[in-house]
Tab-separated table of C-alpha atoms in Angstrom:
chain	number	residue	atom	x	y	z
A	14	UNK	CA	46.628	32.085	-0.197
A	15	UNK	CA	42.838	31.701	-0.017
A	16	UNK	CA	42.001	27.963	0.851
A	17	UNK	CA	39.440	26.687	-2.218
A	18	UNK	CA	36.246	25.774	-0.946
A	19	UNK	CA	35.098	22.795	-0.998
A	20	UNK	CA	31.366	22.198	-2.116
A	21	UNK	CA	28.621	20.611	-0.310
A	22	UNK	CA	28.116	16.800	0.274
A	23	UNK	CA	25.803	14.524	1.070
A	24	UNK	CA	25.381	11.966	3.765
A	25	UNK	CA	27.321	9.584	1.823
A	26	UNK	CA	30.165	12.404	0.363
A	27	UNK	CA	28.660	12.864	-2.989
A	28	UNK	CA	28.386	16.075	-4.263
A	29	UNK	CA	24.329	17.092	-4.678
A	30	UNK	CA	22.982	16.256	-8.233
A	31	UNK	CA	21.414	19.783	-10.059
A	32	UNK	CA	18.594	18.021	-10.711
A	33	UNK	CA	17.443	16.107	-7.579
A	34	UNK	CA	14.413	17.053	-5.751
A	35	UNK	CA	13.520	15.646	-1.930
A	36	UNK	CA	11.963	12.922	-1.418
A	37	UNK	CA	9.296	14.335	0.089
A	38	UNK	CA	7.944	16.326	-3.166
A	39	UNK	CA	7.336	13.332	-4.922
A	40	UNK	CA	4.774	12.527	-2.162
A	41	UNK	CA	1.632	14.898	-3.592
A	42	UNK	CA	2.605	13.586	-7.075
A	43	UNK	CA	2.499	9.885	-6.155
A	44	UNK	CA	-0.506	10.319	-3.510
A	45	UNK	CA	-2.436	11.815	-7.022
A	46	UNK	CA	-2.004	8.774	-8.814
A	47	UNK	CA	-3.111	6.256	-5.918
A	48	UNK	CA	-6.244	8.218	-5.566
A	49	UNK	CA	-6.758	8.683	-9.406
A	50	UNK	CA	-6.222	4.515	-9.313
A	51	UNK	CA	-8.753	4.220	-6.940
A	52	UNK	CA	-11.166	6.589	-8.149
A	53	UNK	CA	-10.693	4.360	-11.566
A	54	UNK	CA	-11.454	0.884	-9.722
A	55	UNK	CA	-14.753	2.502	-8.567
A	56	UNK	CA	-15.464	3.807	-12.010
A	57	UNK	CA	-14.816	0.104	-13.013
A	58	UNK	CA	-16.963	-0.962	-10.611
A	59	UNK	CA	-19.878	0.933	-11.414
A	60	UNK	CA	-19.545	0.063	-14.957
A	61	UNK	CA	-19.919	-3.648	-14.030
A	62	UNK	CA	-22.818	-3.154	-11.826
A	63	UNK	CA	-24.613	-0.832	-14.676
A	64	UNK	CA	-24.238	-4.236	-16.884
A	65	UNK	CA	-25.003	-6.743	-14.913
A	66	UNK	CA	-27.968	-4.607	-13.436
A	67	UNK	CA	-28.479	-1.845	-15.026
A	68	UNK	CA	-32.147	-1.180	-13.750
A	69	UNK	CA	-31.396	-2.262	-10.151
A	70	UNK	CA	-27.855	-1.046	-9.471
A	71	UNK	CA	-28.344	2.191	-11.274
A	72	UNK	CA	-32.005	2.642	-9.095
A	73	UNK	CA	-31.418	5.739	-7.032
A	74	UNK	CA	-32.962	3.876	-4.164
A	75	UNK	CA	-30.110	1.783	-4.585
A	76	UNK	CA	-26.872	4.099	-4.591
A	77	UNK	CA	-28.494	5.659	-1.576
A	78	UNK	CA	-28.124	2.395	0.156
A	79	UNK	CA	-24.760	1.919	-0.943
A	80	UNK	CA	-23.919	5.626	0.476
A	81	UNK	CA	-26.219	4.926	3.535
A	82	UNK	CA	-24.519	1.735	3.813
A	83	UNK	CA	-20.948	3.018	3.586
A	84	UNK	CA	-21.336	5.581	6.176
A	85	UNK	CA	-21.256	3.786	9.305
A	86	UNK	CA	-18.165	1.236	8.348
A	87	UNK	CA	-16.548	4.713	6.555
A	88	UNK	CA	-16.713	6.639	9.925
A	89	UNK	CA	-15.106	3.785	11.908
A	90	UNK	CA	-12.671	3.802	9.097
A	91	UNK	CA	-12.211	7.686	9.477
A	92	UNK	CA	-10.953	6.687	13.158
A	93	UNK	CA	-8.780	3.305	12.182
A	94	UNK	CA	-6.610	5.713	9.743
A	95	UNK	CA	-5.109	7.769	12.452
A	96	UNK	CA	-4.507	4.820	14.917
A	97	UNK	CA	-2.603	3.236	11.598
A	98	UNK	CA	-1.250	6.172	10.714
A	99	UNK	CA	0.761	6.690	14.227
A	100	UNK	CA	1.573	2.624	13.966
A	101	UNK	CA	-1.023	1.763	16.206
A	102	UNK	CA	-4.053	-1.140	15.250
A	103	UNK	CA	-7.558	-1.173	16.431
A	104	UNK	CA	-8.701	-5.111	16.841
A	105	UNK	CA	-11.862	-3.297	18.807
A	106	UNK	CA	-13.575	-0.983	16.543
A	107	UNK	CA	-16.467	-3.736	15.721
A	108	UNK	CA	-17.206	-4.919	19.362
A	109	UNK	CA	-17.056	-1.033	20.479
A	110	UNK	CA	-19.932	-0.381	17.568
A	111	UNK	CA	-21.834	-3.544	19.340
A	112	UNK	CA	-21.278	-2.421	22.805
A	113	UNK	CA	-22.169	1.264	22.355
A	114	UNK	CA	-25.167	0.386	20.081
A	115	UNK	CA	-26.759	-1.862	23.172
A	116	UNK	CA	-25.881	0.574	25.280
A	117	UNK	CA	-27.918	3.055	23.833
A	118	UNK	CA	-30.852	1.315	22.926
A	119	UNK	CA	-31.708	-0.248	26.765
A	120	UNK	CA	-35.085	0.573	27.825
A	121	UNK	CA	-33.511	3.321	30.452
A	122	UNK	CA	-31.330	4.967	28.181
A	123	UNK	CA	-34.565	4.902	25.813
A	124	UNK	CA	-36.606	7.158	28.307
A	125	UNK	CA	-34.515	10.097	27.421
A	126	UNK	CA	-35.132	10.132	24.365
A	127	UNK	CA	-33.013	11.189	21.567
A	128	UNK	CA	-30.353	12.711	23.543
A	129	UNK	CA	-29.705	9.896	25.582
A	130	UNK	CA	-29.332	7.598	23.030
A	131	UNK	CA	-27.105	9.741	21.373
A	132	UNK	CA	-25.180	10.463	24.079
A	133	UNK	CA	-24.804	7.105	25.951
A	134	UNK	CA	-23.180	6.215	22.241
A	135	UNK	CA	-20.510	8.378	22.101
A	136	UNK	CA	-20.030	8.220	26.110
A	137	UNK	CA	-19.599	4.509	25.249
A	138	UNK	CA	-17.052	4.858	22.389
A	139	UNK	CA	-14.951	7.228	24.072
A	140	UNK	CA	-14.896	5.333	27.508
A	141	UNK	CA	-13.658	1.754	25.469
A	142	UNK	CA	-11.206	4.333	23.586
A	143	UNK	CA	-9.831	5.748	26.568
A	144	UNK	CA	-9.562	2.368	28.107
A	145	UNK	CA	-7.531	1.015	24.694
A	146	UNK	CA	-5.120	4.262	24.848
A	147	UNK	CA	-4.505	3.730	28.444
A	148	UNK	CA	-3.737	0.085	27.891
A	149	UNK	CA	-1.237	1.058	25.093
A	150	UNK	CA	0.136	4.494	25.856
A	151	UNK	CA	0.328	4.154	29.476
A	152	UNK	CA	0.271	0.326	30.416
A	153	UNK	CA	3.020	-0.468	27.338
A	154	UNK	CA	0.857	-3.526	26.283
A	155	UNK	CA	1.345	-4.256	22.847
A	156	UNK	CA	-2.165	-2.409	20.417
A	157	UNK	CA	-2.643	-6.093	18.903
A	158	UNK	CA	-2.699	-7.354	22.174
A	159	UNK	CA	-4.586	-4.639	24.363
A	160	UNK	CA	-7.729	-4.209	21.488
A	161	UNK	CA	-7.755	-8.093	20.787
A	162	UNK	CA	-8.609	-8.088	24.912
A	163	UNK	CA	-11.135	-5.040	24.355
A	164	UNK	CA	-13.022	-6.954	21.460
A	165	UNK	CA	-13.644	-9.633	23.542
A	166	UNK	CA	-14.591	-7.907	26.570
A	167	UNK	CA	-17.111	-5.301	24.871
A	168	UNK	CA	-18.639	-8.382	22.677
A	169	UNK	CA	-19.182	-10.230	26.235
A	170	UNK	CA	-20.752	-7.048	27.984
A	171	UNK	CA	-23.206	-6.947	25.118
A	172	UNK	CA	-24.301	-10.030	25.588
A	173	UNK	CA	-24.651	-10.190	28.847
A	174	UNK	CA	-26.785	-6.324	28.322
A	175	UNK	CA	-29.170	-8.129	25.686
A	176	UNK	CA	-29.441	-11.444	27.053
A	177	UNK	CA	-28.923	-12.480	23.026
A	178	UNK	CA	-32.068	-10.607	22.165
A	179	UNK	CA	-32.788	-7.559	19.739
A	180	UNK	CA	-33.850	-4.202	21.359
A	181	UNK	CA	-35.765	-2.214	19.330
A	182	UNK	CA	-36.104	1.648	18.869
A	183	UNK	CA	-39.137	3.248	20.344
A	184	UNK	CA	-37.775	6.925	19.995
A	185	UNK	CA	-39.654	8.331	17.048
A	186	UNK	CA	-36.772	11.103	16.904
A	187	UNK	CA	-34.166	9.103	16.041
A	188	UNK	CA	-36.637	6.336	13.696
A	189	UNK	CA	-37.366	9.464	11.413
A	190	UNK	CA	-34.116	10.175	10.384
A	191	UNK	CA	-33.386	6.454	8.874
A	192	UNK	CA	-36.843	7.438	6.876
A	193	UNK	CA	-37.293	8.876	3.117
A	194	UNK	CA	-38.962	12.414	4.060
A	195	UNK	CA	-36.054	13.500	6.416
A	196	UNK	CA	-33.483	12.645	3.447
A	197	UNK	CA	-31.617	16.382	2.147
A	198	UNK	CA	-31.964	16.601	-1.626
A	199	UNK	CA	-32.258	13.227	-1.942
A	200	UNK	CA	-29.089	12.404	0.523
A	201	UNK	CA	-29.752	10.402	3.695
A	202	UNK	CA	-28.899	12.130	6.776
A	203	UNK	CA	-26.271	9.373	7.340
A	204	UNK	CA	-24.671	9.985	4.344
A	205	UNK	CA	-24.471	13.972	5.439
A	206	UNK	CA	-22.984	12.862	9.029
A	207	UNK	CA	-20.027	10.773	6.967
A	208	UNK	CA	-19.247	13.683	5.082
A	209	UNK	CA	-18.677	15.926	8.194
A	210	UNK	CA	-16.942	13.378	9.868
A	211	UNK	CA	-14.529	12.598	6.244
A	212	UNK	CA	-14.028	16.311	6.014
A	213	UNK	CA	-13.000	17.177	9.651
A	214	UNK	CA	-10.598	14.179	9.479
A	215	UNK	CA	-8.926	15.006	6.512
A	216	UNK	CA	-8.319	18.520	8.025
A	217	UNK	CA	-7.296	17.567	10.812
A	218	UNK	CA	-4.623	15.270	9.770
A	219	UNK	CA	-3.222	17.298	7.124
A	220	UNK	CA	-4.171	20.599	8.415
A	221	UNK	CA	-3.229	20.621	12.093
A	222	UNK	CA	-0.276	20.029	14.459
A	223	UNK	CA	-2.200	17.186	15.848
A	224	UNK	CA	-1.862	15.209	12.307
A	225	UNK	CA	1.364	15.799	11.953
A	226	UNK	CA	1.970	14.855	15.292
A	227	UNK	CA	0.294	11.459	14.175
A	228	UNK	CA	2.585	11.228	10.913
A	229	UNK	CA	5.333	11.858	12.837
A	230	UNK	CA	4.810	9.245	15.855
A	231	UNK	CA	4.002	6.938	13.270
A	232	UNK	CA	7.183	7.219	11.171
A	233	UNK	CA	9.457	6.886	13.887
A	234	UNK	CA	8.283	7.479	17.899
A	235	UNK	CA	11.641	7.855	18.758
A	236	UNK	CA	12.583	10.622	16.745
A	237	UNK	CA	8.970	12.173	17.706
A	238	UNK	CA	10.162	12.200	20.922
A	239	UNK	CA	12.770	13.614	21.070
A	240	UNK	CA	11.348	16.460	18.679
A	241	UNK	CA	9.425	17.120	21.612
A	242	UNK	CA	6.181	15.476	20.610
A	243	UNK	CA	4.171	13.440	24.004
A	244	UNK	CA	4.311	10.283	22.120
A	245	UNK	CA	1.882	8.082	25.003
A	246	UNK	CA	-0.335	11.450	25.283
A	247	UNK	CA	-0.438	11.077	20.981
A	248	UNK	CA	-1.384	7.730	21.260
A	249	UNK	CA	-3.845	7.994	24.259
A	250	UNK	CA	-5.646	11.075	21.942
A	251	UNK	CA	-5.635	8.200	18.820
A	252	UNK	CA	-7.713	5.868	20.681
A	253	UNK	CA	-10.302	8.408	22.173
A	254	UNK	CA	-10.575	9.668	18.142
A	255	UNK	CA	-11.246	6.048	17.271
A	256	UNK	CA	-13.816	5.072	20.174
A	257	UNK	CA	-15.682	8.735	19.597
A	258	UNK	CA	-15.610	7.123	15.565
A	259	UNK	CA	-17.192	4.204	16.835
A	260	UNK	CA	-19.774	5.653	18.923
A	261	UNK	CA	-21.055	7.999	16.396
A	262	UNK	CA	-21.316	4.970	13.746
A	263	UNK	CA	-22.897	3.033	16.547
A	264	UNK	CA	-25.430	5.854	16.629
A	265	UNK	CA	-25.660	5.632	12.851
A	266	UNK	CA	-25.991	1.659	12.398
A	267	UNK	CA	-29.021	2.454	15.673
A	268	UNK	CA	-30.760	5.293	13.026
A	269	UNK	CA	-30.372	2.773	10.497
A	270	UNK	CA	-31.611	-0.443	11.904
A	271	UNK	CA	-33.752	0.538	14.239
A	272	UNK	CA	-32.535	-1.590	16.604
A	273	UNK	CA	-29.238	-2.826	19.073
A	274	UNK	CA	-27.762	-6.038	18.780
A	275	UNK	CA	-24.987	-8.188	20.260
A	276	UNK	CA	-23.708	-9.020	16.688
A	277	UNK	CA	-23.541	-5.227	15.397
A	278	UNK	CA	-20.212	-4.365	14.115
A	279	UNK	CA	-19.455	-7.787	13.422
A	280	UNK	CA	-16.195	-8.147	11.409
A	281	UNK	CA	-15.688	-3.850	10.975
A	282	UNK	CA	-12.411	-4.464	12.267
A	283	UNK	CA	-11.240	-6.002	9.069
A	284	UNK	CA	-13.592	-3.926	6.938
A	285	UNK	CA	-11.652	-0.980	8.176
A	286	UNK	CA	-8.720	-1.721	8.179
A	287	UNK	CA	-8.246	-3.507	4.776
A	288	UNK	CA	-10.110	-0.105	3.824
A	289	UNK	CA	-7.738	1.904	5.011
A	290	UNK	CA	-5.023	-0.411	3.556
A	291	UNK	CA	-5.783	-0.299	0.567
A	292	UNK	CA	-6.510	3.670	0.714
A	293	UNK	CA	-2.665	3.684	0.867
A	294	UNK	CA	-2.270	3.985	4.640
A	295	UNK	CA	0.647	2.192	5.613
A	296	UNK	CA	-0.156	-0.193	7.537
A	297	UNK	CA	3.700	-0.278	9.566
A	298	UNK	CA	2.556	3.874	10.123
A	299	UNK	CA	4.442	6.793	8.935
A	300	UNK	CA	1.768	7.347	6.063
A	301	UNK	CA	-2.153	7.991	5.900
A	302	UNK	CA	-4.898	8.923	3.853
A	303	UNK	CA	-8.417	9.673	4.409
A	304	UNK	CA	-9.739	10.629	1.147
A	305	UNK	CA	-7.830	6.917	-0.118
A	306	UNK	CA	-9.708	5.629	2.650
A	307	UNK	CA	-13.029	6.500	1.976
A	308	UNK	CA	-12.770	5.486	-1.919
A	309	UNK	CA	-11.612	2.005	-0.087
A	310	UNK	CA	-14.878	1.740	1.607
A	311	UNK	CA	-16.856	2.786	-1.434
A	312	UNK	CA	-14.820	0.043	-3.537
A	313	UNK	CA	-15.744	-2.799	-0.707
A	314	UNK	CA	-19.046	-1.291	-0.337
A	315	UNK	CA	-20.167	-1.663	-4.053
A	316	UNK	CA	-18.342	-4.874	-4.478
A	317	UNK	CA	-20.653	-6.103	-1.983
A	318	UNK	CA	-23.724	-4.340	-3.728
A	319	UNK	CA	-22.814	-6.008	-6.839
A	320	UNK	CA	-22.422	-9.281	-5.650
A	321	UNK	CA	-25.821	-8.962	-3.558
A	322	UNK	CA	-27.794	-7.916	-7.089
A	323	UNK	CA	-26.006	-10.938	-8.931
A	324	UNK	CA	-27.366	-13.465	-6.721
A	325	UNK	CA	-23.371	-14.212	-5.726
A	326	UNK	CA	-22.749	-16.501	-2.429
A	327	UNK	CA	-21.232	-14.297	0.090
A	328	UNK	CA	-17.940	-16.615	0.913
A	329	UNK	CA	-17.024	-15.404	-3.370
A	330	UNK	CA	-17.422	-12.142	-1.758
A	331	UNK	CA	-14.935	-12.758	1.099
A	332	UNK	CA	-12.418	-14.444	-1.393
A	333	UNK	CA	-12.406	-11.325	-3.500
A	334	UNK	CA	-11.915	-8.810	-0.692
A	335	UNK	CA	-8.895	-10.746	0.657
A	336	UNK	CA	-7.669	-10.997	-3.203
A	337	UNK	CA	-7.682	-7.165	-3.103
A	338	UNK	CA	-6.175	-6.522	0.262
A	339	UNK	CA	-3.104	-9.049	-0.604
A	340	UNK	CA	-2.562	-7.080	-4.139
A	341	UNK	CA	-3.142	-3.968	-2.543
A	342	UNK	CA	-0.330	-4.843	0.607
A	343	UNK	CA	2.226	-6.172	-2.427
A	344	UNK	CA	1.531	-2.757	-4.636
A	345	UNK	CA	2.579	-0.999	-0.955
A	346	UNK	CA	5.593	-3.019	-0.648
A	347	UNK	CA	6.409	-2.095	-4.233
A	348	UNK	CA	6.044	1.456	-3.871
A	349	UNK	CA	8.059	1.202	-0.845
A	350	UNK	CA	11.109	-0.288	-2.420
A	351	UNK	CA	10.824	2.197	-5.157
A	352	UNK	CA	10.868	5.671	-3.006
């Protein structure tokens, strides 16, 4: 006689249920509403700023510079999402923006003009990124450990570069674009360089093989590894994204300023990464977001403008960022326990 067959189990020998899906479809559905939250904060936001001030915060002049504003911590943030995203941290980001923005704005790097400036940024940013990646990919130093030593070195090179003094920009190329008549329909040139840098990070994590590369080193190296994935070479590519992140916002915060100082960047680190957190990028890896965080730096971004307009002490402003980066870290765990 024919042997019944049996029908298929799961993991745990329970027959599959008609109606359950994988986990991983409820990911788009759930990633919809954590955008459409955030995108509902900001609405909030802008709602309390039209009250409070409705003819300075609603000023065009004014959302510029919040946009202008948000650019160069929002590119740095661009960069912190991947290193999260594979399970990494970036303690360095802020002194990197310091270091490269020195850099740059010397009186020999000055005499080339434009180029140089530009360059010697992002030569800058990548060479402190590639000196992070080594640390951690190759050297097996804990990323806490290896960007906490980074931060400290790059803010003592630029000191020691500027003596403690400001250098100011001479180059006229690169003083025009931080002006009015080079703006594009009204949008600062800074805000158009954050938008190509958004856009080609959001494809490339959720276009490429190198993002989900990053997902998947994140979520468990192990199992990347054995997939075949070059977890150190990941990680090593991670921190060269995040110091070429850093140079191109030092370049920005130069175009903005008009100047280099020792005490650029100061505190971007935390900007970015509670950013990022509350985005929805998990901060223990596995999971990231760049469109969450980029609505995550326009949230901190106009909670700052607000307060600014209101007259509010800025220590009320640090109080209510860390309020929102502990409620966003308990939502996370939340979510967690619920998938």
């Amino acid at each position: 006689m024919t042997q019944p067959v049996s029908p298929p189990r799961d993991a745990a020998g329970n027959p599959p249920s008609a109606g359950r899906l994988p986990v991983w479809r409820g990911l788009p559905a759930r990633a919809d509403v954590r955008t459409l939250s955030l995108l509902g904060v900001l609405a909030a936001l802008v709602v309390i700023g039209g009250v409070t001030r409705p003819d300075e915060f609603l000023d065009t002049r004014n959302l510029q510079l919040v946009l202008t504003q948000a650019s160069v911590i929002g590119v740095v943030t661009v960069g912190m999402t991947f290193v999260i995203t594979a399970g990494g941290i970036d303690l360095s980001v802020g002194a990197i923006v310091a270091l490269a923005s020195v850099w740059a704005t010397t009186v020999a790097t000055q005499e080339y003009g434009f180029a140089g400036i530009l360059f010697t940024a992002l030569v800058v940013g990548l060479g402190c990124g590639l000196v992070n990646g080594l640390l951690v990919a190759y050297g097996g130093m804990v990323p806490f450990i290896a960007t906490l030593a980074m931060l400290a070195s790059a803010r003592g090179l630029a000191l020691q570069i500027t003596d403690g003094r400001t250098q100011i920009v001479t180059v006229d190329g690169v003083l025009k674009l931080g002006e009015r008549d080079s703006y594009v329909l009204g949008v600062p040139p800074l805000v158009l360089v954050f938008a190509l840098v958004t856009i080609a990070g959001w494809l490339l994590l959720n276009r490429t093989t190198f993002g989900r590369r990053t997902v998947a080193v994140g979520g468990n190296a192990e199992a990347a590894r054995l997939a075949g994935i070059d977890v150190r070479r990941q990680r090593l590519y991670l921190y060269l994204l995040s110091g070429l992140c850093c140079g191109i916002a030092a370049f920005l915060l130069i175009v903005l300023s008009g100047s280099g100082q020792n005490t650029n960047g100061n505190l971007y680190e935390l900007d970015a990464i509670a950013a990022a957190i509350i985005g929805g990028t998990l901060l223990s890896g596995g999971r990231g977001t760049i469109t969450g965080s980029v609505l995550g730096v326009l949230i901190f971004t106009t909670i700052t403008n607000i307060f600014a307009l209101n007259n509010l002490q800025s220590d009320v402003q640090q109080i209510a960022k860390g309020a929102i980066i502990v409620a966003a870290v308990l939502v996370q765990r939340r979510t967690a326990r619920t998938s």
